[in-house]
Amino acid sequence: MNGHRHILRRDGVSQARRLLEALVPAYFKVDERGPESLLAYANALAEHINYYNAGNRIDGDWQDFFPLPDEGLLALFGDLAGIDGKTTPNLALFIAFLRLFGQGQADLNLFTARHLEFYYKEVLGLERRPRQADRVFVVFELAKNLAEHRIIGGTLLDAGKDASGKPRRYATEKEIVINKAGIESLKSIFVDPADEFKLYAAAQADSADGQGAPFDDAPLWPAFGESQGSLPEGRKNMMPVSLGLAVAGPILHMAEGQRSLTVRIDSLPVDTDTPASRNYRQLFQVSFTGAEGWTGPLAVDARLLTDQEQFSTSGAQTTVFRTASEVNFSQGQIIVLETTQLINRDTGQVNTELRTVTYNLNNVFLGESFINT
């Protein structure tokens, strides 16, 4: 592990940030004017209205009755108790009118929400989903003096308070036993569509080069791998990899002569119309351990079993295919093998006294199969 504290911090865009602003009812209001705009509007309008004095003669306009907004005047809208005896009756009456007008203004501004609701429900035919409780992921850490600790389902976890000051608590969904198990290492494998669908892997994904080199800056890495072709030489973080399986057992201790070895492998259901399923002969590269090292890759005869031949020990509806390899065992080849070493990622050695056969996926053939599918 790299020792960085915020293990869940990552790049990306949350669902809330992906929301289009135009779909939020508050994005557009039919009447967006606030107290300051309304006061300024009244002041500008009052300039065009004549004021008639007691002698019924024009004596200026009404602007003196509707002053331009300032901080003190705007504060009265939020706190009517602040109106004192110094506030003129006409201004107090106008403030009361604007407060009442705000209620009608709020109803008018519901038009956008009602229009969206009509569009979603009546035009698109969408139905409202019930409210869902908030869910979070929690990381537990044991105290140093504990080997393990049981947390029953429904245990309340304190998460502080929400924006309104109310306590926020989360309940565990099921019972869990916390122990000292941890992530020893992170590895990743990637099928590169930009490189003929070849396989790439990182032995230590949370590193700069995928092999354990430290990060120069922020510890960010592609959790599921990435295409290597577009990366500069010093930024590549995955290497070509060969995947497969090894079979070892005393049954491979065969006498010299012509021998046929058949291996049956249960797999997930396969589309039999794809090039990969029609030609399993190229899917695997088969090798045997020999007295002088590995023998192979050998020719393989492979095919999908018919419905009558299919068999699965788990009882699942799986597709089964058989790989058969005919090998001419001769003196000094298979029957006199020396002890080999454990299969190593770099050397390919196997640590067992049993004779071993390996089936490695043909990286080149996989790429051609994906491209031709």
Coordinates of C-alpha atoms in Angstrom, one line a residue:
M1 CA 0.0 0.0 0.0
N2 CA 1.2 3.5 -0.7
G3 CA 0.4 4.9 2.8
H4 CA -1.8 7.7 1.5
R5 CA -4.6 8.5 4.0
H6 CA -7.6 9.2 1.7
I7 CA -7.9 5.8 0.0
L8 CA -11.3 6.5 -1.5
R9 CA -10.5 9.9 -3.0
R10 CA -10.6 9.7 -6.8
D11 CA -11.1 11.5 -10.0
G12 CA -14.4 11.5 -11.9
V13 CA -17.7 13.3 -11.9
S14 CA -20.5 12.5 -9.3
Q15 CA -24.1 12.0 -10.4
A16 CA -25.0 15.4 -9.0
R17 CA -22.4 17.1 -11.1
R18 CA -23.6 15.3 -14.2
L19 CA -27.1 16.8 -13.8
L20 CA -27.9 19.3 -16.5
E21 CA -28.6 22.7 -14.9
A22 CA -31.5 23.4 -17.3
L23 CA -33.4 20.4 -15.8
V24 CA -33.4 21.9 -12.3
P25 CA -36.7 23.8 -11.6
A26 CA -34.8 26.7 -10.0
Y27 CA -32.6 27.2 -13.0
F28 CA -35.2 29.5 -14.7
K29 CA -37.8 31.7 -12.9
V30 CA -40.6 33.6 -14.7
D31 CA -40.0 36.6 -12.4
E32 CA -36.5 36.6 -11.0
R33 CA -36.7 40.1 -9.5
G34 CA -35.7 40.5 -5.8
P35 CA -36.3 43.3 -3.4
E36 CA -33.4 45.4 -4.7
S37 CA -34.7 45.1 -8.3
L38 CA -38.3 45.9 -7.4
L39 CA -37.2 49.0 -5.4
A40 CA -35.1 50.2 -8.3
Y41 CA -38.0 49.5 -10.7
A42 CA -40.4 51.5 -8.5
N43 CA -37.9 54.4 -8.3
A44 CA -37.5 54.5 -12.1
L45 CA -41.2 54.2 -12.7
A46 CA -42.0 57.0 -10.2
E47 CA -40.0 59.4 -12.2
H48 CA -42.6 59.2 -15.0
I49 CA -45.6 59.8 -12.7
N50 CA -46.6 63.4 -12.0
Y51 CA -47.1 64.5 -8.5
Y52 CA -50.1 66.9 -7.9
N53 CA -50.0 69.2 -4.9
A54 CA -52.9 70.5 -2.9
G55 CA -53.6 73.0 -5.6
N56 CA -54.0 70.3 -8.2
R57 CA -50.9 71.4 -10.0
I58 CA -48.0 69.3 -11.1
D59 CA -45.2 69.6 -8.6
G60 CA -42.5 67.2 -9.6
D61 CA -42.8 63.4 -9.5
W62 CA -43.1 60.5 -7.1
Q63 CA -39.4 59.5 -6.8
D64 CA -39.1 61.0 -3.4
F65 CA -41.6 58.5 -2.1
F66 CA -39.7 55.5 -3.5
P67 CA -36.0 55.9 -2.7
L68 CA -33.2 53.8 -4.3
P69 CA -32.4 50.7 -2.4
D70 CA -29.6 50.7 0.2
E71 CA -28.3 48.3 2.8
G72 CA -30.5 49.6 5.5
L73 CA -33.6 49.6 3.4
L74 CA -33.0 46.0 2.1
A75 CA -32.5 44.8 5.6
L76 CA -36.1 45.7 6.4
F77 CA -37.4 43.1 4.0
G78 CA -35.8 40.3 6.1
D79 CA -36.7 41.8 9.5
L80 CA -39.9 43.8 9.6
A81 CA -39.4 44.2 13.4
G82 CA -36.5 46.6 12.5
I83 CA -39.0 49.2 11.2
D84 CA -39.0 52.0 13.7
G85 CA -40.9 55.3 14.1
K86 CA -38.5 57.0 11.7
T87 CA -39.8 54.9 8.7
T88 CA -42.3 56.9 6.7
P89 CA -45.8 55.5 6.4
N90 CA -45.6 55.4 2.6
L91 CA -42.4 53.4 2.6
A92 CA -43.7 51.0 5.2
L93 CA -46.8 50.4 3.2
F94 CA -44.7 49.8 0.1
I95 CA -42.5 47.3 1.9
A96 CA -45.7 45.5 3.1
F97 CA -47.0 45.4 -0.5
L98 CA -43.7 43.9 -1.8
R99 CA -43.8 41.3 0.9
L100 CA -47.3 40.3 -0.2
F101 CA -46.2 40.4 -3.8
G102 CA -43.5 38.0 -3.0
Q103 CA -46.1 35.3 -2.3
G104 CA -47.7 35.7 -5.7
Q105 CA -44.2 35.8 -7.2
A106 CA -43.3 32.5 -5.6
D107 CA -46.4 30.9 -7.0
L108 CA -45.6 32.3 -10.5
N109 CA -42.1 30.9 -10.3
L110 CA -43.5 27.4 -9.8
F111 CA -44.4 27.4 -13.5
T112 CA -41.0 25.8 -14.4
A113 CA -41.4 22.9 -11.9
R114 CA -45.0 22.3 -13.0
H115 CA -44.0 22.3 -16.7
L116 CA -41.2 19.8 -16.0
E117 CA -43.5 17.6 -14.0
F118 CA -46.1 17.6 -16.8
Y119 CA -43.4 16.7 -19.3
Y120 CA -42.0 13.8 -17.3
K121 CA -45.4 12.4 -16.1
E122 CA -47.8 13.1 -18.9
V123 CA -45.6 13.3 -22.0
L124 CA -42.8 10.7 -21.1
G125 CA -45.0 8.6 -18.8
L126 CA -42.3 8.4 -16.1
E127 CA -43.3 7.3 -12.6
R128 CA -41.8 8.7 -9.4
R129 CA -39.6 6.2 -7.5
P130 CA -40.0 6.0 -3.7
R131 CA -37.5 7.8 -1.5
Q132 CA -34.3 5.8 -0.9
A133 CA -32.3 6.0 2.2
D134 CA -28.8 7.4 1.9
R135 CA -26.0 4.7 1.7
V136 CA -22.3 5.0 2.4
F137 CA -19.3 2.8 2.4
V138 CA -17.4 2.6 5.8
V139 CA -13.9 1.5 6.4
F140 CA -13.3 -0.1 9.9
E141 CA -9.9 -0.3 11.6
L142 CA -9.3 -2.5 14.6
A143 CA -7.7 -1.2 17.7
K144 CA -4.1 -2.4 18.2
N145 CA -5.0 -4.6 21.1
L146 CA -7.8 -6.5 19.3
A147 CA -7.5 -9.5 16.9
E148 CA -11.1 -9.2 15.7
H149 CA -14.3 -7.6 16.6
R150 CA -18.0 -8.4 15.9
I151 CA -20.4 -5.7 14.7
I152 CA -24.0 -6.8 14.6
G153 CA -26.4 -5.8 11.9
G154 CA -28.3 -2.6 12.6
T155 CA -25.5 -1.0 14.6
L156 CA -25.8 2.8 14.4
L157 CA -22.8 4.8 13.2
D158 CA -22.5 8.5 14.0
A159 CA -21.8 10.7 11.0
G160 CA -22.1 14.1 12.6
K161 CA -24.9 16.4 11.6
D162 CA -26.5 17.4 8.4
A163 CA -26.9 20.9 6.9
S164 CA -29.9 21.6 9.1
G165 CA -28.2 20.5 12.3
K166 CA -30.0 17.2 12.7
P167 CA -27.9 14.1 13.8
R168 CA -27.0 11.9 10.9
R169 CA -26.7 8.2 11.7
Y170 CA -26.2 5.1 9.4
A171 CA -27.1 1.5 10.3
T172 CA -25.0 -1.4 9.2
E173 CA -26.9 -3.7 6.8
K174 CA -25.6 -7.0 8.2
E175 CA -23.3 -8.6 10.8
I176 CA -19.6 -8.3 10.1
V177 CA -16.5 -9.5 11.9
I178 CA -13.6 -7.0 11.6
N179 CA -10.2 -8.7 11.6
K180 CA -6.7 -7.7 10.6
A181 CA -7.0 -8.9 7.0
G182 CA -5.9 -6.2 4.6
I183 CA -5.0 -5.7 0.9
E184 CA -1.5 -7.1 0.4
S185 CA -1.2 -5.9 -3.2
L186 CA -3.2 -4.6 -6.2
K187 CA -2.9 -6.3 -9.6
S188 CA -4.7 -5.5 -12.8
I189 CA -5.2 -7.1 -16.2
F190 CA -6.4 -5.3 -19.3
V191 CA -7.6 -6.4 -22.7
D192 CA -6.4 -3.6 -25.0
P193 CA -8.8 -2.9 -27.9
A194 CA -6.3 -0.5 -29.4
D195 CA -3.7 -3.2 -29.7
E196 CA -5.5 -6.1 -31.3
F197 CA -7.2 -7.0 -28.0
K198 CA -3.9 -8.3 -26.5
L199 CA -3.6 -8.9 -22.8
Y200 CA -1.6 -6.6 -20.6
A201 CA -1.1 -6.8 -16.8
A202 CA 0.4 -4.8 -13.9
A203 CA 2.0 -6.8 -11.1
Q204 CA 1.6 -3.8 -8.8
A205 CA -1.2 -1.6 -10.1
D206 CA -0.8 1.1 -7.5
S207 CA 2.6 2.2 -8.7
A208 CA 4.0 4.5 -11.4
D209 CA 5.2 1.7 -13.8
G210 CA 2.9 -1.1 -12.7
Q211 CA 5.9 -2.9 -11.2
G212 CA 6.4 -1.1 -7.9
A213 CA 8.1 2.2 -8.9
P214 CA 7.0 5.2 -6.6
F215 CA 4.8 8.0 -7.9
D216 CA 6.4 11.3 -8.7
D217 CA 3.3 13.3 -7.8
A218 CA -0.3 12.5 -6.9
P219 CA -0.8 8.7 -6.4
L220 CA -3.3 8.1 -9.2
W221 CA -3.4 5.0 -11.3
P222 CA -5.8 3.2 -13.7
A223 CA -7.5 0.7 -11.5
F224 CA -8.6 -1.5 -14.4
G225 CA -5.7 -0.8 -16.7
E226 CA -5.4 1.3 -19.8
S227 CA -4.2 1.2 -23.4
Q228 CA -0.4 1.4 -23.6
G229 CA 0.1 2.4 -27.2
S230 CA -0.7 6.1 -26.7
L231 CA 1.6 6.5 -23.6
P232 CA 5.1 7.7 -23.9
E233 CA 7.9 5.3 -23.0
G234 CA 8.4 6.6 -19.5
R235 CA 4.7 6.5 -18.6
K236 CA 3.8 2.9 -19.6
N237 CA 2.4 1.0 -16.6
M238 CA 1.5 -2.4 -17.9
M239 CA 3.4 -5.2 -19.7
P240 CA 2.2 -7.9 -22.2
V241 CA 1.2 -11.0 -20.3
S242 CA 0.5 -14.6 -21.0
L243 CA -2.4 -16.2 -19.1
G244 CA -3.1 -19.9 -18.8
L245 CA -3.1 -22.9 -16.4
A246 CA -0.8 -25.7 -15.4
V247 CA -1.9 -29.3 -14.8
A248 CA 0.4 -31.6 -12.8
G249 CA -0.1 -35.1 -11.7
P250 CA 1.2 -38.7 -11.7
I251 CA -1.0 -39.5 -14.7
L252 CA 1.6 -37.6 -16.7
H253 CA 4.2 -40.2 -15.8
M254 CA 3.8 -42.1 -19.1
A255 CA 5.8 -44.8 -20.7
E256 CA 7.5 -44.1 -23.9
G257 CA 5.5 -44.3 -27.1
Q258 CA 2.6 -42.6 -28.8
R259 CA 0.3 -41.1 -26.2
S260 CA -2.9 -39.1 -26.4
L261 CA -3.6 -36.6 -23.6
T262 CA -7.2 -35.3 -23.3
V263 CA -8.1 -32.3 -21.1
R264 CA -11.7 -31.3 -20.5
I265 CA -12.4 -27.7 -19.4
D266 CA -15.7 -26.3 -18.2
S267 CA -16.2 -22.7 -19.3
L268 CA -18.8 -20.0 -19.4
P269 CA -21.4 -20.3 -22.3
V270 CA -19.7 -19.5 -25.6
D271 CA -21.2 -18.1 -28.8
T272 CA -20.5 -20.9 -31.2
D273 CA -20.6 -18.6 -34.2
T274 CA -17.5 -16.6 -33.3
P275 CA -14.2 -17.4 -34.9
A276 CA -12.7 -18.1 -31.5
S277 CA -15.2 -20.9 -30.7
R278 CA -15.0 -22.3 -34.2
N279 CA -11.2 -22.8 -34.1
Y280 CA -10.0 -23.8 -30.6
R281 CA -6.9 -25.3 -32.1
Q282 CA -5.3 -21.9 -31.9
L283 CA -6.7 -20.8 -28.6
F284 CA -4.1 -22.5 -26.4
Q285 CA -0.4 -23.0 -26.7
V286 CA 0.5 -26.3 -24.9
S287 CA 3.9 -27.2 -23.4
F288 CA 5.2 -30.2 -21.4
T289 CA 8.1 -30.4 -18.9
G290 CA 11.0 -32.3 -20.3
A291 CA 14.3 -33.5 -19.2
E292 CA 16.0 -30.5 -20.8
G293 CA 13.3 -28.0 -20.0
W294 CA 10.0 -27.2 -21.6
T295 CA 8.8 -29.1 -24.7
G296 CA 6.5 -27.2 -26.9
P297 CA 4.4 -25.5 -27.9
L298 CA 2.8 -28.6 -29.3
A299 CA 0.0 -29.0 -31.9
V300 CA -3.4 -29.1 -30.3
D301 CA -6.7 -30.6 -31.5
A302 CA -9.5 -28.8 -29.7
R303 CA -13.3 -28.5 -30.3
L304 CA -16.5 -27.7 -28.5
L305 CA -18.4 -30.7 -27.3
T306 CA -21.8 -31.4 -28.7
D307 CA -25.0 -31.3 -26.6
Q308 CA -24.8 -35.0 -26.0
E309 CA -21.2 -34.8 -24.9
Q310 CA -21.6 -31.8 -22.5
F311 CA -21.0 -32.6 -18.9
S312 CA -20.6 -30.2 -15.9
T313 CA -19.8 -31.5 -12.4
S314 CA -21.5 -28.4 -10.9
G315 CA -24.7 -29.0 -12.8
A316 CA -24.6 -25.6 -14.3
Q317 CA -25.6 -24.9 -17.9
T318 CA -22.0 -24.4 -19.1
T319 CA -20.3 -24.9 -22.4
V320 CA -17.6 -27.5 -22.3
F321 CA -14.8 -28.0 -24.7
R322 CA -12.1 -30.6 -25.0
T323 CA -8.5 -30.1 -25.8
A324 CA -6.6 -33.2 -27.0
S325 CA -2.9 -33.2 -27.6
E326 CA -1.1 -36.2 -29.1
V327 CA 2.5 -36.4 -28.1
N328 CA 5.1 -39.0 -29.0
F329 CA 6.7 -39.8 -25.7
S330 CA 10.2 -41.1 -26.1
Q331 CA 13.0 -42.2 -23.8
G332 CA 14.7 -39.1 -22.3
Q333 CA 11.8 -36.8 -22.9
I334 CA 8.9 -37.2 -20.4
I335 CA 9.5 -40.4 -18.5
V336 CA 12.9 -39.3 -17.1
L337 CA 12.1 -35.8 -16.1
E338 CA 14.0 -34.2 -13.2
T339 CA 12.5 -32.2 -10.4
T340 CA 11.4 -28.8 -11.7
Q341 CA 10.8 -25.5 -9.8
L342 CA 7.6 -23.6 -8.9
I343 CA 6.0 -21.8 -11.8
N344 CA 7.5 -18.3 -11.8
R345 CA 6.0 -15.3 -13.6
D346 CA 9.3 -14.5 -15.2
T347 CA 11.1 -17.8 -15.6
G348 CA 8.2 -20.2 -16.1
Q349 CA 9.7 -22.8 -13.7
V350 CA 7.5 -25.2 -11.7
N351 CA 8.1 -26.3 -8.1
T352 CA 6.8 -29.9 -8.2
E353 CA 8.2 -33.4 -8.8
L354 CA 5.1 -34.2 -10.8
R355 CA 5.1 -34.0 -14.6
T356 CA 3.4 -30.8 -15.8
V357 CA 1.5 -29.6 -18.8
T358 CA 0.7 -25.9 -19.3
Y359 CA -2.1 -24.3 -21.4
N360 CA -1.3 -20.7 -22.2
L361 CA -3.8 -18.5 -24.0
N362 CA -2.5 -17.5 -27.5
N363 CA -2.4 -13.7 -27.2
V364 CA -2.0 -13.2 -31.0
F365 CA -5.0 -15.5 -31.8
L366 CA -7.2 -13.8 -29.2
G367 CA -6.6 -10.4 -30.9
E368 CA -7.4 -11.8 -34.3
S369 CA -10.6 -13.5 -32.9
F370 CA -11.9 -10.3 -31.4
I371 CA -11.2 -8.3 -34.6
N372 CA -12.9 -10.9 -36.8
T373 CA -15.9 -11.4 -34.5

